[in-house]
Amino acid sequence: MTLHPQAKAYLENVLQQGRPGWHELSVDQAREIFQSLDPLCGPRPDLDRVEDLIATDDSGVQIPMRLYSSGKETDGADVADESPPVIIFFHGGGWVLGDLSTHDALCRRLAKESACTVIAVDYRLSPESQFPGPVNDCYAAVKYVADHQRELDVDASRMALVGDSAGGYLATMVALKIREQGGPPVRLQVLIYPVIEADFETPSYQSFADGHGLTRDTMRWFWQHFLGDADPVAASPLRADSLADLPPAIVITAEYDVLRDEGTRYAKRLFESGVDVDHWRIEGMLHGFVHFAGVFDPGIEVARQLANQVSQRLC
């Protein structure tokens, strides 16, 4: 399929603005500009409950979180006061950019459209916290939610891990860590155009290296900040010895995205490992279209479909 008209208009606008790539900026400059993109993020529905929280890991590190609840009743609930399922959300931004505010609109939409409470995790960013630091923060946050589910009024036995881009990476890495080290049961992992491995020579990287939003040079920059001196093979979920016994997955890829092929490969390997996988390839779209739903109408629709799917699987 050709580029969606909104994707084409977006790229033309970026070209006209002459905006530098993330890799051409300092980390502080990039973070400031990423924060300024809030108008692109689409509707920000009002909710019954939005609450800032602090999780604490075993070493005393504090991890900010934000809870979102629409107050929507769970269909078919056996008891009126049954706690809702919970979505743990990990934001994108190449492990370098983003926080609770940059993905607030998306988390609100997921909470509004589903019967789930959404808890977003503000993990420590790279390069200040490099691999496996962000993974460990997210794992600690998931354990905290399970340990405090009564206080949070969520049912951690019905949990989904959801993330976009680098957040999709974190979701599946936490699922692997839970499998290996123990933790709360996870019913579903949702990987929205996920980062999977530092392989910059896939066909999608070659086709869309420049001029399609997220670039190959920017992804190299993100990986360098995230990995530091770590082994990229050890950091790749695609290189895990086994993907068996992981939670069922929904993997979403965008046609015109450098990350398309690694997401597709990961979905295929999950399937070959006996994991139940739904792979949604969204034609005509760029990386980030779900996050920037104020620009891309398909981002609104995909988030709605995703919220409905998660609700059906958890409720």
Tab-separated table of N, CA and C in Angstrom, residues 54-150:
chain	number	residue	atom	x	y	z
A	54	ILE	N	4.071	6.144	43.610
A	54	ILE	CA	5.501	5.842	43.674
A	54	ILE	C	5.671	4.374	44.022
A	55	ALA	N	6.340	3.628	43.157
A	55	ALA	CA	6.750	2.260	43.463
A	55	ALA	C	8.177	2.292	44.003
A	56	THR	N	8.516	1.324	44.820
A	56	THR	CA	9.863	1.224	45.375
A	56	THR	C	10.397	-0.170	45.118
A	57	ASP	N	11.609	-0.258	44.551
A	57	ASP	CA	12.172	-1.586	44.305
A	57	ASP	C	12.891	-2.095	45.553
A	58	ASP	N	13.488	-3.275	45.446
A	58	ASP	CA	14.105	-3.906	46.609
A	58	ASP	C	15.289	-3.128	47.157
A	59	SER	N	15.900	-2.297	46.321
A	59	SER	CA	17.048	-1.512	46.773
A	59	SER	C	16.654	-0.118	47.241
A	60	GLY	N	15.360	0.180	47.216
A	60	GLY	CA	14.885	1.484	47.674
A	60	GLY	C	14.745	2.522	46.581
A	61	VAL	N	15.040	2.157	45.325
A	61	VAL	CA	14.878	3.097	44.223
A	61	VAL	C	13.394	3.382	44.025
A	62	GLN	N	13.052	4.649	43.878
A	62	GLN	CA	11.664	5.046	43.686
A	62	GLN	C	11.351	5.198	42.195
A	63	ILE	N	10.222	4.641	41.783
A	63	ILE	CA	9.815	4.636	40.383
A	63	ILE	C	8.436	5.283	40.291
A	64	PRO	N	8.334	6.495	39.739
A	64	PRO	CA	7.023	7.134	39.607
A	64	PRO	C	6.109	6.344	38.662
A	65	MET	N	4.832	6.351	38.982
A	65	MET	CA	3.821	5.720	38.131
A	65	MET	C	2.581	6.613	38.121
A	66	ARG	N	1.703	6.367	37.170
A	66	ARG	CA	0.434	7.087	37.127
A	66	ARG	C	-0.682	6.102	36.826
A	67	LEU	N	-1.717	6.139	37.652
A	67	LEU	CA	-2.858	5.238	37.521
A	67	LEU	C	-4.014	5.965	36.836
A	68	TYR	N	-4.645	5.278	35.886
A	68	TYR	CA	-5.782	5.810	35.133
A	68	TYR	C	-6.940	4.818	35.233
A	69	SER	N	-8.109	5.315	35.608
A	69	SER	CA	-9.291	4.451	35.660
A	69	SER	C	-10.501	5.227	35.162
A	70	SER	N	-11.261	4.591	34.283
A	70	SER	CA	-12.463	5.224	33.743
A	70	SER	C	-13.680	4.978	34.602
A	71	GLY	N	-13.563	4.035	35.555
A	71	GLY	CA	-14.727	3.651	36.334
A	71	GLY	C	-15.673	2.754	35.579
A	72	LYS	N	-15.253	2.332	34.384
A	72	LYS	CA	-16.094	1.462	33.552
A	72	LYS	C	-16.214	0.093	34.205
A	73	GLU	N	-17.441	-0.419	34.300
A	73	GLU	CA	-17.653	-1.711	34.933
A	73	GLU	C	-17.189	-2.835	34.023
A	74	THR	N	-16.683	-3.896	34.657
A	74	THR	CA	-16.274	-5.076	33.916
A	74	THR	C	-17.494	-5.867	33.482
A	75	ASP	N	-17.629	-6.113	32.192
A	75	ASP	CA	-18.769	-6.878	31.696
A	75	ASP	C	-18.749	-8.289	32.276
A	76	GLY	N	-19.894	-8.733	32.744
A	76	GLY	CA	-19.995	-10.100	33.236
A	76	GLY	C	-19.382	-10.292	34.598
A	77	ALA	N	-19.103	-9.236	35.343
A	77	ALA	CA	-18.521	-9.380	36.667
A	77	ALA	C	-19.491	-10.128	37.572
A	78	ASP	N	-18.971	-11.072	38.355
A	78	ASP	CA	-19.803	-11.865	39.254
A	78	ASP	C	-20.173	-11.105	40.516
A	79	VAL	N	-19.314	-10.145	40.893
A	79	VAL	CA	-19.583	-9.359	42.089
A	79	VAL	C	-19.451	-7.894	41.736
A	80	ALA	N	-20.289	-7.078	42.389
A	80	ALA	CA	-20.359	-5.669	42.011
A	80	ALA	C	-19.065	-4.931	42.285
A	81	ASP	N	-18.359	-5.364	43.318
A	81	ASP	CA	-17.150	-4.634	43.706
A	81	ASP	C	-15.877	-5.310	43.226
A	82	GLU	N	-15.973	-6.126	42.184
A	82	GLU	CA	-14.788	-6.802	41.657
A	82	GLU	C	-13.780	-5.783	41.146
A	83	SER	N	-12.519	-5.945	41.530
A	83	SER	CA	-11.476	-5.040	41.048
A	83	SER	C	-11.227	-5.283	39.566
A	84	PRO	N	-10.925	-4.226	38.815
A	84	PRO	CA	-10.750	-4.384	37.366
A	84	PRO	C	-9.386	-4.981	37.020
A	85	PRO	N	-9.268	-5.531	35.813
A	85	PRO	CA	-7.952	-5.952	35.321
A	85	PRO	C	-7.027	-4.744	35.212
A	86	VAL	N	-5.741	-5.022	35.026
A	86	VAL	CA	-4.772	-3.932	34.994
A	86	VAL	C	-3.864	-4.052	33.772
A	87	ILE	N	-3.672	-2.919	33.108
A	87	ILE	CA	-2.681	-2.770	32.045
A	87	ILE	C	-1.501	-2.020	32.625
A	88	ILE	N	-0.311	-2.624	32.576
A	88	ILE	CA	0.914	-1.912	32.933
A	88	ILE	C	1.507	-1.383	31.641
A	89	PHE	N	1.675	-0.067	31.562
A	89	PHE	CA	2.091	0.571	30.308
A	89	PHE	C	3.503	1.132	30.436
A	90	PHE	N	4.336	0.795	29.432
A	90	PHE	CA	5.717	1.291	29.354
A	90	PHE	C	5.834	2.175	28.109
A	91	HIS	N	6.220	3.420	28.291
A	91	HIS	CA	6.239	4.385	27.186
A	91	HIS	C	7.454	4.191	26.278
A	92	GLY	N	7.288	4.659	25.030
A	92	GLY	CA	8.383	4.674	24.077
A	92	GLY	C	9.207	5.937	24.186
A	93	GLY	N	10.163	6.052	23.248
A	93	GLY	CA	11.100	7.175	23.243
A	93	GLY	C	12.542	6.715	23.211
A	94	GLY	N	12.758	5.484	22.737
A	94	GLY	CA	14.121	4.990	22.572
A	94	GLY	C	14.893	4.843	23.867
A	95	TRP	N	14.189	4.641	24.976
A	95	TRP	CA	14.774	4.554	26.326
A	95	TRP	C	15.415	5.864	26.779
A	96	VAL	N	15.460	6.864	25.900
A	96	VAL	CA	16.147	8.131	26.172
A	96	VAL	C	15.143	9.256	26.414
A	97	LEU	N	14.011	9.207	25.731
A	97	LEU	CA	13.011	10.270	25.755
A	97	LEU	C	11.726	9.770	26.398
A	98	GLY	N	10.891	10.707	26.817
A	98	GLY	CA	9.556	10.370	27.269
A	98	GLY	C	9.426	10.245	28.774
A	99	ASP	N	8.180	10.362	29.230
A	99	ASP	CA	7.857	10.219	30.641
A	99	ASP	C	6.347	10.039	30.760
A	100	LEU	N	5.819	10.220	31.943
A	100	LEU	CA	4.387	10.037	32.143
A	100	LEU	C	3.565	11.025	31.319
A	101	SER	N	4.063	12.239	31.154
A	101	SER	CA	3.273	13.254	30.456
A	101	SER	C	3.225	13.016	28.955
A	102	THR	N	4.297	12.497	28.359
A	102	THR	CA	4.331	12.361	26.899
A	102	THR	C	3.341	11.314	26.388
A	103	HIS	N	2.978	10.354	27.224
A	103	HIS	CA	2.060	9.299	26.802
A	103	HIS	C	0.755	9.327	27.595
A	104	ASP	N	0.492	10.463	28.224
A	104	ASP	CA	-0.716	10.598	29.030
A	104	ASP	C	-1.975	10.412	28.191
A	105	ALA	N	-2.015	10.992	26.999
A	105	ALA	CA	-3.216	10.896	26.168
A	105	ALA	C	-3.503	9.449	25.771
A	106	LEU	N	-2.481	8.715	25.374
A	106	LEU	CA	-2.677	7.328	24.975
A	106	LEU	C	-3.154	6.484	26.154
A	107	CYS	N	-2.561	6.679	27.324
A	107	CYS	CA	-2.985	5.915	28.501
A	107	CYS	C	-4.427	6.236	28.862
A	108	ARG	N	-4.815	7.492	28.735
A	108	ARG	CA	-6.202	7.865	29.010
A	108	ARG	C	-7.151	7.178	28.020
A	109	ARG	N	-6.769	7.130	26.758
A	109	ARG	CA	-7.639	6.485	25.770
A	109	ARG	C	-7.770	4.994	26.044
A	110	LEU	N	-6.657	4.348	26.402
A	110	LEU	CA	-6.716	2.916	26.703
A	110	LEU	C	-7.618	2.651	27.902
A	111	ALA	N	-7.508	3.492	28.928
A	111	ALA	CA	-8.365	3.317	30.100
A	111	ALA	C	-9.828	3.589	29.770
A	112	LYS	N	-10.077	4.618	28.962
A	112	LYS	CA	-11.447	4.994	28.625
A	112	LYS	C	-12.139	3.923	27.791
A	113	GLU	N	-11.380	3.298	26.890
A	113	GLU	CA	-11.980	2.357	25.943
A	113	GLU	C	-12.044	0.927	26.479
A	114	SER	N	-11.383	0.658	27.593
A	114	SER	CA	-11.324	-0.705	28.110
A	114	SER	C	-11.996	-0.775	29.480
A	115	ALA	N	-12.115	-1.981	29.981
A	115	ALA	CA	-12.606	-2.185	31.340
A	115	ALA	C	-11.438	-2.332	32.308
A	116	CYS	N	-10.287	-1.807	31.939
A	116	CYS	CA	-9.060	-2.002	32.705
A	116	CYS	C	-8.587	-0.701	33.342
A	117	THR	N	-7.898	-0.840	34.456
A	117	THR	CA	-7.120	0.255	35.007
A	117	THR	C	-5.754	0.232	34.330
A	118	VAL	N	-5.272	1.385	33.920
A	118	VAL	CA	-3.955	1.506	33.294
A	118	VAL	C	-2.999	2.124	34.305
A	119	ILE	N	-1.829	1.514	34.461
A	119	ILE	CA	-0.778	2.079	35.313
A	119	ILE	C	0.463	2.267	34.455
A	120	ALA	N	0.842	3.523	34.223
A	120	ALA	CA	2.013	3.857	33.415
A	120	ALA	C	3.240	3.958	34.316
A	121	VAL	N	4.376	3.508	33.793
A	121	VAL	CA	5.610	3.421	34.566
A	121	VAL	C	6.625	4.427	34.031
A	122	ASP	N	7.147	5.261	34.917
A	122	ASP	CA	8.156	6.267	34.552
A	122	ASP	C	9.537	5.738	34.915
A	123	TYR	N	9.988	4.736	34.156
A	123	TYR	CA	11.287	4.110	34.408
A	123	TYR	C	12.419	5.114	34.166
A	124	ARG	N	13.569	4.850	34.770
A	124	ARG	CA	14.721	5.740	34.581
A	124	ARG	C	15.250	5.604	33.155
A	125	LEU	N	15.620	6.742	32.584
A	125	LEU	CA	16.013	6.792	31.182
A	125	LEU	C	17.509	6.598	31.001
A	126	SER	N	17.877	6.262	29.770
A	126	SER	CA	19.274	6.188	29.348
A	126	SER	C	19.671	7.532	28.741
A	127	PRO	N	20.943	7.902	28.794
A	127	PRO	CA	22.089	7.097	29.210
A	127	PRO	C	22.348	7.072	30.713
A	128	GLU	N	21.538	7.795	31.512
A	128	GLU	CA	21.780	7.803	32.954
A	128	GLU	C	21.607	6.411	33.556
A	129	SER	N	20.620	5.679	33.056
A	129	SER	CA	20.389	4.303	33.488
A	129	SER	C	20.391	3.425	32.239
A	130	GLN	N	21.453	2.654	32.076
A	130	GLN	CA	21.596	1.848	30.868
A	130	GLN	C	21.166	0.405	31.124
A	131	PHE	N	21.109	-0.392	30.045
A	131	PHE	CA	20.714	-1.795	30.145
A	131	PHE	C	21.526	-2.495	31.237
A	132	PRO	N	20.854	-3.245	32.118
A	132	PRO	CA	19.423	-3.585	32.134
A	132	PRO	C	18.577	-2.692	33.051
A	133	GLY	N	19.081	-1.491	33.391
A	133	GLY	CA	18.405	-0.645	34.352
A	133	GLY	C	16.934	-0.401	34.076
A	134	PRO	N	16.548	0.072	32.868
A	134	PRO	CA	15.124	0.299	32.603
A	134	PRO	C	14.282	-0.978	32.693
A	135	VAL	N	14.847	-2.111	32.275
A	135	VAL	CA	14.128	-3.386	32.399
A	135	VAL	C	13.869	-3.690	33.870
A	136	ASN	N	14.891	-3.508	34.694
A	136	ASN	CA	14.733	-3.792	36.116
A	136	ASN	C	13.714	-2.870	36.768
A	137	ASP	N	13.697	-1.596	36.372
A	137	ASP	CA	12.700	-0.668	36.912
A	137	ASP	C	11.284	-1.139	36.573
A	138	CYS	N	11.088	-1.543	35.329
A	138	CYS	CA	9.754	-1.967	34.906
A	138	CYS	C	9.333	-3.263	35.601
A	139	TYR	N	10.270	-4.171	35.767
A	139	TYR	CA	9.997	-5.413	36.489
A	139	TYR	C	9.611	-5.110	37.936
A	140	ALA	N	10.341	-4.195	38.571
A	140	ALA	CA	10.037	-3.817	39.955
A	140	ALA	C	8.657	-3.177	40.049
A	141	ALA	N	8.301	-2.369	39.050
A	141	ALA	CA	6.990	-1.727	39.058
A	141	ALA	C	5.872	-2.757	38.949
A	142	VAL	N	6.066	-3.756	38.092
A	142	VAL	CA	5.060	-4.810	37.939
A	142	VAL	C	4.889	-5.572	39.252
A	143	LYS	N	5.985	-5.913	39.906
A	143	LYS	CA	5.899	-6.606	41.186
A	143	LYS	C	5.212	-5.732	42.230
A	144	TYR	N	5.501	-4.440	42.215
A	144	TYR	CA	4.885	-3.524	43.168
A	144	TYR	C	3.368	-3.502	42.986
A	145	VAL	N	2.919	-3.435	41.750
A	145	VAL	CA	1.481	-3.424	41.495
A	145	VAL	C	0.834	-4.701	42.024
A	146	ALA	N	1.482	-5.849	41.780
A	146	ALA	CA	0.931	-7.109	42.270
A	146	ALA	C	0.896	-7.146	43.798
A	147	ASP	N	1.951	-6.652	44.431
A	147	ASP	CA	2.021	-6.681	45.894
A	147	ASP	C	1.036	-5.719	46.543
A	148	HIS	N	0.626	-4.672	45.818
A	148	HIS	CA	-0.244	-3.634	46.377
A	148	HIS	C	-1.586	-3.571	45.636
A	149	GLN	N	-2.001	-4.684	45.077
A	149	GLN	CA	-3.201	-4.657	44.248
A	149	GLN	C	-4.459	-4.277	45.030
A	150	ARG	N	-4.520	-4.653	46.291
A	150	ARG	CA	-5.711	-4.283	47.078
A	150	ARG	C	-5.785	-2.775	47.270
